[in-house]
Amino acid sequence: MIKGQGRAGYWLYLVPGAILLTVIIIVPLGWNVYLSFTKYRGIKPPEWNGLENWKELFHDAEFWASFQHSIVMVVAMVVLPTVFGLILASLLFDLVGRRFDGKIAGLLRAVYYLPQILPIAIAAIVVGWILRPEDGALNDLLDAVGLGGLQHNWLGSPDTALLSIGAVMVWIQIGYPVVVFMSALQRIDPQLYEAAELDGANWFQRFRAITLAGIRPEIFVVVLTCTVAALKVFGPVYALTRGGPGTSTTVPSYYSYTEFFTAQRVGYGATIATALTVVVLAVAIFFVRAQFRLVDEEAR
Amino acid sequence: MRQRRIVTGGALALAAALLVSACGGGSDSADSAEEINTSPTGDGQTLTVWTYEDETSAMGIAWKKAMEQFTEETGAQVDFQLKSFEQINASASQVLNSDSAPDILEYNKGNATSGLLSSQGLLTDLTPAVEAYGWADKLSESLQTTARYSEDGVMGSGNYYGIPNYGEYVQVYYNKDLFEKYGLEVPTTLDEFTAVLQKFKDEGITPLAESAQEYPLGQLLYQLALLDADRQWVTDYQTYTAPADFHDASWTRAANTLKEWVDKGFISKNSTGQKAQDAGDAFTAGTNPIFFSGSWWYGSFTTDAKFDWGTFLFPGAKLSPGSSGNLWVVPENSDAKDLAYKFIDITMSPEIQNLMGNSGGIPVAADESAITDEKSKELIKNFTTLTGQDGLAFYPDWPTPTFYGEINAALQELVNGTKSVDEVLTQLQTDYDKGVKEITG
């Protein structure tokens, strides 16, 4: 800062970010919203057709079904990983970290995080091999341990396809909350635990009163980011089932993709994408406000 | 070959008649055949070519040779870029609309791909070049179908927008060793074929390698429907000249047969969880002795299968899935069109076509006596038989851009039993009608 320039100079530092935000996020978003009111096949200029796409969307059973599948994804990518992540993180922090060695806890944490680093396309191909109905690893394993009766066409049956993808997503997601929660736990004063222990609180009571209360902000962040990710999930569905069998595993982003690139109904694809954006924004606003409310209550 | 000549002769007469009418249909005079320079010089120029065939495939080998010849003849350099199919498929419309378009590229045939691009004005009308070089008499009629598109981008009539230089079709691959082991002959009728399937099933073997996650099962359904269909039925279905009815005798029988084959265990229910590659692998592993699929498997079976295998056209079928291969198309933005036409002509020359045939491909204009490889001979012979009886029926998923995924989805429901035969046919009808409406407006 040069003296005498006042505060205007600070704005200079925002310019690069603002330019990138405009070019990469705001302009395409605006264009996408505009396209949702047009008939556009990607080549000739878009033709304005008002609310046609939106009307179609509201009567499109496949679109609503794809949102129902998103709910399963939310359970698989948010609820279960967060719950298991909390338990795992506090076990690693409490038991493994204290009774054994920090190194083991660190190693385990890295192992849990590994699926997060794997490119989804590669992970999905490997999972596809594991779940293959004929000579897939899972079915062969079941057979080998005498549970041949449980063999199943995992990704090819409507009753298990979505659940199989869900199970894979739990495995992929679990590392993220574990890492975030473990670093959050470092913040908590160990004396609190000691005091509680002296007062005769058991592990679960300590977990509820100290751990949960202490890392609430991180829980919010994890739930919010995972929910957004779950609503946008695309890769695993594309790589594992292409929305099948039938349409039992379509999710909104995959549906948007097929309309966009396969049917070349770009206008309608943009409508689905816009609707998804609205839902994601609503979820994000809801979470952020809830968090602020809690912070306010605590401050009082 | 002689049979093909007769067909092409008739096709040529028809094509010529249509060309006259097409040229009379208001194309500007600058496009007339005299304007095409059939011996362009390209010193200092570069022809940009995009393809997505594997370099070791028959097409890859033949085209590489064609590029060398092209440089010798014209003096122009070739800037060859190997793309992936997905890459070209997802971005063709955007790229061809820009100035980074290549001068010539390989592109998929059919209404949803080349048809769509031609209707949007992105592709050069090749009709004058077809006349100047005389390509039409090298292509049999059903091969020409996929080269020509109407104003709406529907194949089979109108101007030429692409030139195919190889063919493809779907046939039965069978494990000769296992046929011999159980004393089975190559079936010639559907009843005999069913008896073969039953025999394998009785021996505890699932006879058919199948995938319902991808294209194989859809092609089998279509083949079964084609058994009692005729050329007009195919034309109506593929080019919307009459409404397609999925509850007609052909489709109903096909779907019922498929359902029966699943119930009897000729097709595994696990096929709903299998990709095409899984089905191909099951055949090469010897797990399933019969695989009804495309000529594009030929090369890999030659190298991968450890047993003796052979091929035959589907028993009792006059029509089978198949078509020209992908097309050479010239973007409207190409700035070396004469050179591009010259390049196409070289890929159609006997030398290049023979090389393709001897490398395991199916040339459209080869000299049959020049094909020396035994297995290639069988492959080309079946194709010649099929084109000789005007039997290329294209593919079930061609009518609409989304029909591929929709057929797979519907058949997964059929195999899983989550929908009845009637419900599956109704579903197909709904999907088909919706897609066709999108195209014809």
GROMACS .gro file of N, CA, C and O in nm, chain B residues 17-118:
model
  408
  317ALA      N    1  -3.024  -4.111  -6.181
  317ALA     CA    2  -3.153  -4.045  -6.196
  317ALA      C    3  -3.175  -3.946  -6.082
  317ALA      O    4  -3.220  -3.833  -6.102
  318LEU      N    5  -3.139  -3.990  -5.963
  318LEU     CA    6  -3.157  -3.902  -5.847
  318LEU      C    7  -3.063  -3.784  -5.851
  318LEU      O    8  -3.097  -3.674  -5.809
  319LEU      N    9  -2.944  -3.809  -5.901
  319LEU     CA   10  -2.846  -3.700  -5.909
  319LEU      C   11  -2.898  -3.590  -6.000
  319LEU      O   12  -2.889  -3.472  -5.969
  320VAL      N   13  -2.953  -3.632  -6.112
  320VAL     CA   14  -3.007  -3.534  -6.205
  320VAL      C   15  -3.112  -3.450  -6.134
  320VAL      O   16  -3.111  -3.328  -6.138
  321SER      N   17  -3.200  -3.522  -6.060
  321SER     CA   18  -3.306  -3.447  -5.992
  321SER      C   19  -3.249  -3.362  -5.879
  321SER      O   20  -3.293  -3.252  -5.854
  322ALA      N   21  -3.146  -3.416  -5.812
  322ALA     CA   22  -3.087  -3.341  -5.701
  322ALA      C   23  -3.020  -3.215  -5.752
  322ALA      O   24  -3.031  -3.108  -5.694
  323CYS      N   25  -2.949  -3.230  -5.865
  323CYS     CA   26  -2.878  -3.114  -5.917
  323CYS      C   27  -2.976  -3.013  -5.973
  323CYS      O   28  -2.950  -2.894  -5.974
  324GLY      N   29  -3.090  -3.065  -6.022
  324GLY     CA   30  -3.191  -2.973  -6.074
  324GLY      C   31  -3.261  -2.903  -5.959
  324GLY      O   32  -3.334  -2.808  -5.980
  325GLY      N   33  -3.238  -2.951  -5.839
  325GLY     CA   34  -3.312  -2.899  -5.724
  325GLY      C   35  -3.251  -2.774  -5.665
  325GLY      O   36  -3.247  -2.757  -5.545
  326GLY      N   37  -3.200  -2.688  -5.748
  326GLY     CA   38  -3.162  -2.555  -5.702
  326GLY      C   39  -3.024  -2.546  -5.638
  326GLY      O   40  -2.998  -2.457  -5.561
  327SER      N   41  -2.935  -2.641  -5.668
  327SER     CA   42  -2.800  -2.622  -5.617
  327SER      C   43  -2.730  -2.523  -5.712
  327SER      O   44  -2.755  -2.526  -5.832
  328ASP      N   45  -2.647  -2.436  -5.657
  328ASP     CA   46  -2.597  -2.330  -5.745
  328ASP      C   47  -2.495  -2.385  -5.846
  328ASP      O   48  -2.432  -2.487  -5.824
  329SER      N   49  -2.481  -2.316  -5.956
  329SER     CA   50  -2.406  -2.369  -6.069
  329SER      C   51  -2.258  -2.387  -6.038
  329SER      O   52  -2.190  -2.466  -6.101
  330ALA      N   53  -2.209  -2.316  -5.939
  330ALA     CA   54  -2.067  -2.328  -5.905
  330ALA      C   55  -2.035  -2.468  -5.855
  330ALA      O   56  -1.921  -2.510  -5.854
  331ASP      N   57  -2.140  -2.541  -5.814
  331ASP     CA   58  -2.120  -2.673  -5.760
  331ASP      C   59  -2.119  -2.782  -5.866
  331ASP      O   60  -2.120  -2.899  -5.834
  332SER      N   61  -2.123  -2.748  -5.992
  332SER     CA   62  -2.136  -2.852  -6.093
  332SER      C   63  -2.005  -2.930  -6.106
  332SER      O   64  -1.899  -2.885  -6.064
  333ALA      N   65  -2.015  -3.047  -6.168
  333ALA     CA   66  -1.903  -3.141  -6.169
  333ALA      C   67  -1.779  -3.084  -6.237
  333ALA      O   68  -1.667  -3.119  -6.203
  334GLU      N   69  -1.797  -2.997  -6.333
  334GLU     CA   70  -1.679  -2.944  -6.405
  334GLU      C   71  -1.589  -2.865  -6.310
  334GLU      O   72  -1.472  -2.846  -6.335
  335GLU      N   73  -1.648  -2.817  -6.201
  335GLU     CA   74  -1.570  -2.733  -6.109
  335GLU      C   75  -1.471  -2.815  -6.026
  335GLU      O   76  -1.384  -2.761  -5.962
  336ILE      N   77  -1.493  -2.946  -6.023
  336ILE     CA   78  -1.407  -3.030  -5.939
  336ILE      C   79  -1.277  -3.058  -6.013
  336ILE      O   80  -1.278  -3.112  -6.123
  337ASN      N   81  -1.166  -3.022  -5.951
  337ASN     CA   82  -1.036  -3.051  -6.009
  337ASN      C   83  -0.990  -3.188  -5.960
  337ASN      O   84  -0.955  -3.204  -5.844
  338THR      N   85  -0.992  -3.287  -6.049
  338THR     CA   86  -0.960  -3.423  -6.005
  338THR      C   87  -0.810  -3.452  -6.002
  338THR      O   88  -0.770  -3.561  -5.966
  339SER      N   89  -0.728  -3.356  -6.044
  339SER     CA   90  -0.584  -3.376  -6.023
  339SER      C   91  -0.524  -3.250  -5.961
  339SER      O   92  -0.449  -3.178  -6.026
  340PRO      N   93  -0.565  -3.222  -5.836
  340PRO     CA   94  -0.516  -3.100  -5.772
  340PRO      C   95  -0.368  -3.113  -5.736
  340PRO      O   96  -0.321  -3.222  -5.706
  341THR      N   97  -0.296  -3.004  -5.741
  341THR     CA   98  -0.160  -3.005  -5.690
  341THR      C   99  -0.162  -2.935  -5.556
  341THR      O  100  -0.233  -2.837  -5.537
  342GLY      N  101  -0.085  -2.989  -5.465
  342GLY     CA  102  -0.093  -2.936  -5.329
  342GLY      C  103   0.042  -2.896  -5.274
  342GLY      O  104   0.064  -2.901  -5.154
  343ASP      N  105   0.133  -2.854  -5.363
  343ASP     CA  106   0.265  -2.816  -5.313
  343ASP      C  107   0.254  -2.707  -5.208
  343ASP      O  108   0.188  -2.605  -5.230
  344GLY      N  109   0.319  -2.731  -5.095
  344GLY     CA  110   0.318  -2.630  -4.990
  344GLY      C  111   0.189  -2.628  -4.910
  344GLY      O  112   0.175  -2.551  -4.816
  345GLN      N  113   0.093  -2.714  -4.945
  345GLN     CA  114  -0.032  -2.716  -4.869
  345GLN      C  115  -0.034  -2.833  -4.772
  345GLN      O  116   0.042  -2.928  -4.785
  346THR      N  117  -0.124  -2.822  -4.677
  346THR     CA  118  -0.139  -2.929  -4.579
  346THR      C  119  -0.284  -2.970  -4.570
  346THR      O  120  -0.372  -2.884  -4.565
  347LEU      N  121  -0.310  -3.100  -4.572
  347LEU     CA  122  -0.445  -3.152  -4.556
  347LEU      C  123  -0.457  -3.205  -4.413
  347LEU      O  124  -0.383  -3.292  -4.372
  348THR      N  125  -0.551  -3.147  -4.337
  348THR     CA  126  -0.570  -3.193  -4.199
  348THR      C  127  -0.676  -3.303  -4.196
  348THR      O  128  -0.788  -3.282  -4.240
  349VAL      N  129  -0.637  -3.421  -4.148
  349VAL     CA  130  -0.727  -3.538  -4.146
  349VAL      C  131  -0.748  -3.584  -4.003
  349VAL      O  132  -0.652  -3.602  -3.929
  350TRP      N  133  -0.874  -3.603  -3.966
  350TRP     CA  134  -0.905  -3.660  -3.834
  350TRP      C  135  -0.970  -3.796  -3.852
  350TRP      O  136  -1.063  -3.811  -3.931
  351THR      N  137  -0.920  -3.895  -3.777
  351THR     CA  138  -0.992  -4.023  -3.775
  351THR      C  139  -0.992  -4.076  -3.632
  351THR      O  140  -0.921  -4.024  -3.547
  352TYR      N  141  -1.074  -4.178  -3.607
  352TYR     CA  142  -1.070  -4.239  -3.474
  352TYR      C  143  -1.064  -4.391  -3.481
  352TYR      O  144  -1.115  -4.461  -3.395
  353GLU      N  145  -1.003  -4.442  -3.590
  353GLU     CA  146  -0.982  -4.587  -3.596
  353GLU      C  147  -0.844  -4.618  -3.538
  353GLU      O  148  -0.748  -4.549  -3.565
  354ASP      N  149  -0.840  -4.725  -3.460
  354ASP     CA  150  -0.715  -4.770  -3.405
  354ASP      C  151  -0.611  -4.789  -3.517
  354ASP      O  152  -0.643  -4.842  -3.623
  355GLU      N  153  -0.487  -4.745  -3.491
  355GLU     CA  154  -0.385  -4.751  -3.597
  355GLU      C  155  -0.353  -4.892  -3.644
  355GLU      O  156  -0.306  -4.912  -3.755
  356THR      N  157  -0.382  -4.991  -3.557
  356THR     CA  158  -0.351  -5.128  -3.594
  356THR      C  159  -0.470  -5.197  -3.662
  356THR      O  160  -0.460  -5.311  -3.703
  357SER      N  161  -0.584  -5.127  -3.667
  357SER     CA  162  -0.701  -5.186  -3.731
  357SER      C  163  -0.683  -5.183  -3.882
  357SER      O  164  -0.597  -5.112  -3.935
  358ALA      N  165  -0.769  -5.261  -3.952
  358ALA     CA  166  -0.759  -5.266  -4.098
  358ALA      C  167  -0.772  -5.127  -4.159
  358ALA      O  168  -0.698  -5.091  -4.251
  359MET      N  169  -0.865  -5.047  -4.105
  359MET     CA  170  -0.884  -4.913  -4.158
  359MET      C  171  -0.761  -4.828  -4.133
  359MET      O  172  -0.715  -4.755  -4.221
  360GLY      N  173  -0.710  -4.837  -4.009
  360GLY     CA  174  -0.592  -4.759  -3.974
  360GLY      C  175  -0.475  -4.789  -4.067
  360GLY      O  176  -0.407  -4.698  -4.116
  361ILE      N  177  -0.453  -4.917  -4.095
  361ILE     CA  178  -0.341  -4.958  -4.182
  361ILE      C  179  -0.362  -4.905  -4.323
  361ILE      O  180  -0.272  -4.846  -4.385
  362ALA      N  181  -0.484  -4.925  -4.375
  362ALA     CA  182  -0.512  -4.885  -4.513
  362ALA      C  183  -0.503  -4.733  -4.530
  362ALA      O  184  -0.448  -4.684  -4.629
  363TRP      N  185  -0.554  -4.661  -4.434
  363TRP     CA  186  -0.556  -4.514  -4.448
  363TRP      C  187  -0.417  -4.454  -4.436
  363TRP      O  188  -0.386  -4.352  -4.496
  364LYS      N  189  -0.334  -4.518  -4.354
  364LYS     CA  190  -0.196  -4.470  -4.340
  364LYS      C  191  -0.128  -4.479  -4.477
  364LYS      O  192  -0.059  -4.386  -4.521
  365LYS      N  193  -0.149  -4.591  -4.543
  365LYS     CA  194  -0.093  -4.612  -4.676
  365LYS      C  195  -0.150  -4.507  -4.774
  365LYS      O  196  -0.078  -4.451  -4.856
  366ALA      N  197  -0.279  -4.481  -4.762
  366ALA     CA  198  -0.345  -4.384  -4.850
  366ALA      C  199  -0.284  -4.245  -4.832
  366ALA      O  200  -0.266  -4.170  -4.929
  367MET      N  201  -0.249  -4.211  -4.709
  367MET     CA  202  -0.190  -4.080  -4.683
  367MET      C  203  -0.054  -4.068  -4.750
  367MET      O  204  -0.020  -3.963  -4.806
  368GLU      N  205   0.024  -4.178  -4.745
  368GLU     CA  206   0.155  -4.176  -4.812
  368GLU      C  207   0.137  -4.154  -4.962
  368GLU      O  208   0.204  -4.071  -5.023
  369GLN      N  209   0.042  -4.229  -5.019
  369GLN     CA  210   0.017  -4.216  -5.163
  369GLN      C  211  -0.028  -4.076  -5.199
  369GLN      O  212   0.011  -4.020  -5.301
  370PHE      N  213  -0.112  -4.021  -5.114
  370PHE     CA  214  -0.167  -3.888  -5.138
  370PHE      C  215  -0.055  -3.784  -5.147
  370PHE      O  216  -0.052  -3.700  -5.237
  371THR      N  217   0.040  -3.793  -5.055
  371THR     CA  218   0.152  -3.700  -5.057
  371THR      C  219   0.236  -3.717  -5.183
  371THR      O  220   0.279  -3.620  -5.245
  372GLU      N  221   0.256  -3.845  -5.223
  372GLU     CA  222   0.331  -3.871  -5.347
  372GLU      C  223   0.262  -3.807  -5.467
  372GLU      O  224   0.325  -3.744  -5.550
  373GLU      N  225   0.132  -3.826  -5.475
  373GLU     CA  226   0.059  -3.781  -5.593
  373GLU      C  227   0.039  -3.631  -5.601
  373GLU      O  228   0.043  -3.572  -5.708
  374THR      N  229   0.013  -3.568  -5.488
  374THR     CA  230  -0.025  -3.426  -5.493
  374THR      C  231   0.085  -3.333  -5.443
  374THR      O  232   0.081  -3.214  -5.472
  375GLY      N  233   0.179  -3.387  -5.367
  375GLY     CA  234   0.283  -3.302  -5.310
  375GLY      C  235   0.239  -3.232  -5.181
  375GLY      O  236   0.318  -3.165  -5.117
  376ALA      N  237   0.111  -3.250  -5.142
  376ALA     CA  238   0.064  -3.187  -5.018
  376ALA      C  239   0.100  -3.275  -4.898
  376ALA      O  240   0.101  -3.398  -4.908
  377GLN      N  241   0.127  -3.210  -4.786
  377GLN     CA  242   0.155  -3.284  -4.663
  377GLN      C  243   0.024  -3.322  -4.597
  377GLN      O  244  -0.079  -3.257  -4.619
  378VAL      N  245   0.027  -3.429  -4.516
  378VAL     CA  246  -0.092  -3.465  -4.440
  378VAL      C  247  -0.065  -3.440  -4.292
  378VAL      O  248   0.035  -3.485  -4.238
  379ASP      N  249  -0.153  -3.361  -4.231
  379ASP     CA  250  -0.146  -3.345  -4.085
  379ASP      C  251  -0.252  -3.438  -4.027
  379ASP      O  252  -0.370  -3.406  -4.022
  380PHE      N  253  -0.205  -3.558  -3.987
  380PHE     CA  254  -0.299  -3.660  -3.941
  380PHE      C  255  -0.316  -3.654  -3.790
  380PHE      O  256  -0.219  -3.654  -3.717
  381GLN      N  257  -0.441  -3.645  -3.745
  381GLN     CA  258  -0.465  -3.640  -3.601
  381GLN      C  259  -0.561  -3.751  -3.560
  381GLN      O  260  -0.673  -3.758  -3.609
  382LEU      N  261  -0.512  -3.838  -3.472
  382LEU     CA  262  -0.595  -3.948  -3.423
  382LEU      C  263  -0.676  -3.898  -3.304
  382LEU      O  264  -0.620  -3.853  -3.205
  383LYS      N  265  -0.807  -3.903  -3.317
  383LYS     CA  266  -0.894  -3.857  -3.208
  383LYS      C  267  -0.960  -3.980  -3.146
  383LYS      O  268  -0.947  -4.092  -3.198
  384SER      N  269  -1.034  -3.960  -3.037
  384SER     CA  270  -1.115  -4.071  -2.988
  384SER      C  271  -1.257  -4.050  -3.037
  384SER      O  272  -1.298  -3.938  -3.064
  385PHE      N  273  -1.330  -4.161  -3.047
  385PHE     CA  274  -1.467  -4.153  -3.096
  385PHE      C  275  -1.551  -4.059  -3.010
  385PHE      O  276  -1.623  -3.973  -3.059
  386GLU      N  277  -1.536  -4.074  -2.878
  386GLU     CA  278  -1.613  -3.991  -2.786
  386GLU      C  279  -1.583  -3.843  -2.806
  386GLU      O  280  -1.670  -3.758  -2.802
  387GLN      N  281  -1.454  -3.816  -2.829
  387GLN     CA  282  -1.408  -3.678  -2.847
  387GLN      C  283  -1.477  -3.614  -2.967
  387GLN      O  284  -1.530  -3.503  -2.960
  388ILE      N  285  -1.475  -3.685  -3.080
  388ILE     CA  286  -1.536  -3.630  -3.201
  388ILE      C  287  -1.687  -3.624  -3.184
  388ILE      O  288  -1.752  -3.526  -3.219
  389ASN      N  289  -1.743  -3.728  -3.122
  389ASN     CA  290  -1.888  -3.735  -3.110
  389ASN      C  291  -1.945  -3.623  -3.025
  389ASN      O  292  -2.048  -3.565  -3.058
  390ALA      N  293  -1.876  -3.591  -2.916
  390ALA     CA  294  -1.931  -3.492  -2.825
  390ALA      C  295  -1.908  -3.349  -2.873
  390ALA      O  296  -1.980  -3.258  -2.835
  391SER      N  297  -1.805  -3.330  -2.957
  391SER     CA  298  -1.771  -3.191  -2.988
  391SER      C  299  -1.778  -3.157  -3.135
  391SER      O  300  -1.750  -3.045  -3.174
  392ALA      N  301  -1.818  -3.254  -3.219
  392ALA     CA  302  -1.815  -3.230  -3.364
  392ALA      C  303  -1.889  -3.103  -3.403
  392ALA      O  304  -1.838  -3.020  -3.479
  393SER      N  305  -2.010  -3.085  -3.349
  393SER     CA  306  -2.090  -2.970  -3.394
  393SER      C  307  -2.022  -2.838  -3.360
  393SER      O  308  -2.024  -2.745  -3.439
  394GLN      N  309  -1.959  -2.832  -3.243
  394GLN     CA  310  -1.893  -2.707  -3.205
  394GLN      C  311  -1.766  -2.686  -3.288
  394GLN      O  312  -1.740  -2.575  -3.335
  395VAL      N  313  -1.687  -2.792  -3.304
  395VAL     CA  314  -1.558  -2.778  -3.373
  395VAL      C  315  -1.577  -2.744  -3.521
  395VAL      O  316  -1.512  -2.655  -3.574
  396LEU      N  317  -1.670  -2.816  -3.587
  396LEU     CA  318  -1.687  -2.794  -3.730
  396LEU      C  319  -1.742  -2.656  -3.759
  396LEU      O  320  -1.733  -2.605  -3.870
  397ASN      N  321  -1.800  -2.595  -3.657
  397ASN     CA  322  -1.857  -2.463  -3.672
  397ASN      C  323  -1.749  -2.355  -3.658
  397ASN      O  324  -1.774  -2.238  -3.677
  398SER      N  325  -1.628  -2.396  -3.621
  398SER     CA  326  -1.522  -2.299  -3.595
  398SER      C  327  -1.416  -2.307  -3.705
  398SER      O  328  -1.426  -2.390  -3.794
  399ASP      N  329  -1.315  -2.221  -3.696
  399ASP     CA  330  -1.213  -2.227  -3.802
  399ASP      C  331  -1.103  -2.328  -3.770
  399ASP      O  332  -1.007  -2.339  -3.844
  400SER      N  333  -1.119  -2.402  -3.660
  400SER     CA  334  -1.020  -2.508  -3.634
  400SER      C  335  -1.070  -2.643  -3.687
  400SER      O  336  -1.019  -2.747  -3.649
  401ALA      N  337  -1.170  -2.638  -3.774
  401ALA     CA  338  -1.221  -2.762  -3.833
  401ALA      C  339  -1.114  -2.823  -3.923
  401ALA      O  340  -1.037  -2.751  -3.986
  402PRO      N  341  -1.107  -2.957  -3.928
  402PRO     CA  342  -1.012  -3.021  -4.020
  402PRO      C  343  -1.062  -3.009  -4.164
  402PRO      O  344  -1.174  -2.963  -4.187
  403ASP      N  345  -0.978  -3.050  -4.261
  403ASP     CA  346  -1.021  -3.046  -4.401
  403ASP      C  347  -1.107  -3.166  -4.436
  403ASP      O  348  -1.189  -3.162  -4.526
  404ILE      N  349  -1.084  -3.276  -4.363
  404ILE     CA  350  -1.162  -3.397  -4.388
  404ILE      C  351  -1.158  -3.480  -4.260
  404ILE      O  352  -1.058  -3.480  -4.189
  405LEU      N  353  -1.269  -3.547  -4.227
  405LEU     CA  354  -1.265  -3.631  -4.109
  405LEU      C  355  -1.353  -3.754  -4.125
  405LEU      O  356  -1.443  -3.756  -4.209
  406GLU      N  357  -1.321  -3.854  -4.044
  406GLU     CA  358  -1.407  -3.971  -4.034
  406GLU      C  359  -1.520  -3.936  -3.939
  406GLU      O  360  -1.496  -3.877  -3.834
  407TYR      N  361  -1.643  -3.971  -3.976
  407TYR     CA  362  -1.755  -3.940  -3.886
  407TYR      C  363  -1.860  -4.049  -3.894
  407TYR      O  364  -1.872  -4.118  -3.996
  408ASN      N  365  -1.934  -4.067  -3.786
  408ASN     CA  366  -2.035  -4.172  -3.782
  408ASN      C  367  -2.146  -4.150  -3.883
  408ASN      O  368  -2.186  -4.038  -3.909
  409LYS      N  369  -2.196  -4.264  -3.935
  409LYS     CA  370  -2.304  -4.257  -4.033
  409LYS      C  371  -2.438  -4.265  -3.960
  409LYS      O  372  -2.447  -4.323  -3.853
  410GLY      N  373  -2.540  -4.208  -4.021
  410GLY     CA  374  -2.674  -4.218  -3.963
  410GLY      C  375  -2.738  -4.082  -3.939
  410GLY      O  376  -2.671  -3.979  -3.942
  411ASN      N  377  -2.867  -4.086  -3.914
  411ASN     CA  378  -2.943  -3.962  -3.898
  411ASN      C  379  -2.894  -3.878  -3.780
  411ASN      O  380  -2.892  -3.756  -3.786
  412ALA      N  381  -2.857  -3.947  -3.672
  412ALA     CA  382  -2.826  -3.875  -3.549
  412ALA      C  383  -2.690  -3.807  -3.556
  412ALA      O  384  -2.660  -3.719  -3.477
  413THR      N  385  -2.606  -3.847  -3.650
  413THR     CA  386  -2.470  -3.794  -3.655
  413THR      C  387  -2.447  -3.715  -3.784
  413THR      O  388  -2.468  -3.595  -3.788
  414SER      N  389  -2.406  -3.783  -3.891
  414SER     CA  390  -2.382  -3.714  -4.017
  414SER      C  391  -2.509  -3.643  -4.065
  414SER      O  392  -2.502  -3.531  -4.118
  415GLY      N  393  -2.624  -3.707  -4.045
  415GLY     CA  394  -2.749  -3.647  -4.089
  415GLY      C  395  -2.773  -3.514  -4.019
  415GLY      O  396  -2.805  -3.413  -4.082
  416LEU      N  397  -2.755  -3.515  -3.889
  416LEU     CA  398  -2.777  -3.393  -3.810
  416LEU      C  399  -2.683  -3.282  -3.856
  416LEU      O  400  -2.725  -3.169  -3.880
  417LEU      N  401  -2.554  -3.314  -3.871
  417LEU     CA  402  -2.457  -3.212  -3.910
  417LEU      C  403  -2.487  -3.158  -4.050
  417LEU      O  404  -2.471  -3.038  -4.076
  418SER      N  405  -2.529  -3.248  -4.141
  418SER     CA  406  -2.556  -3.201  -4.277
  418SER      C  407  -2.678  -3.110  -4.277
  418SER      O  408  -2.680  -3.008  -4.346
   0.00000   0.00000   0.00000
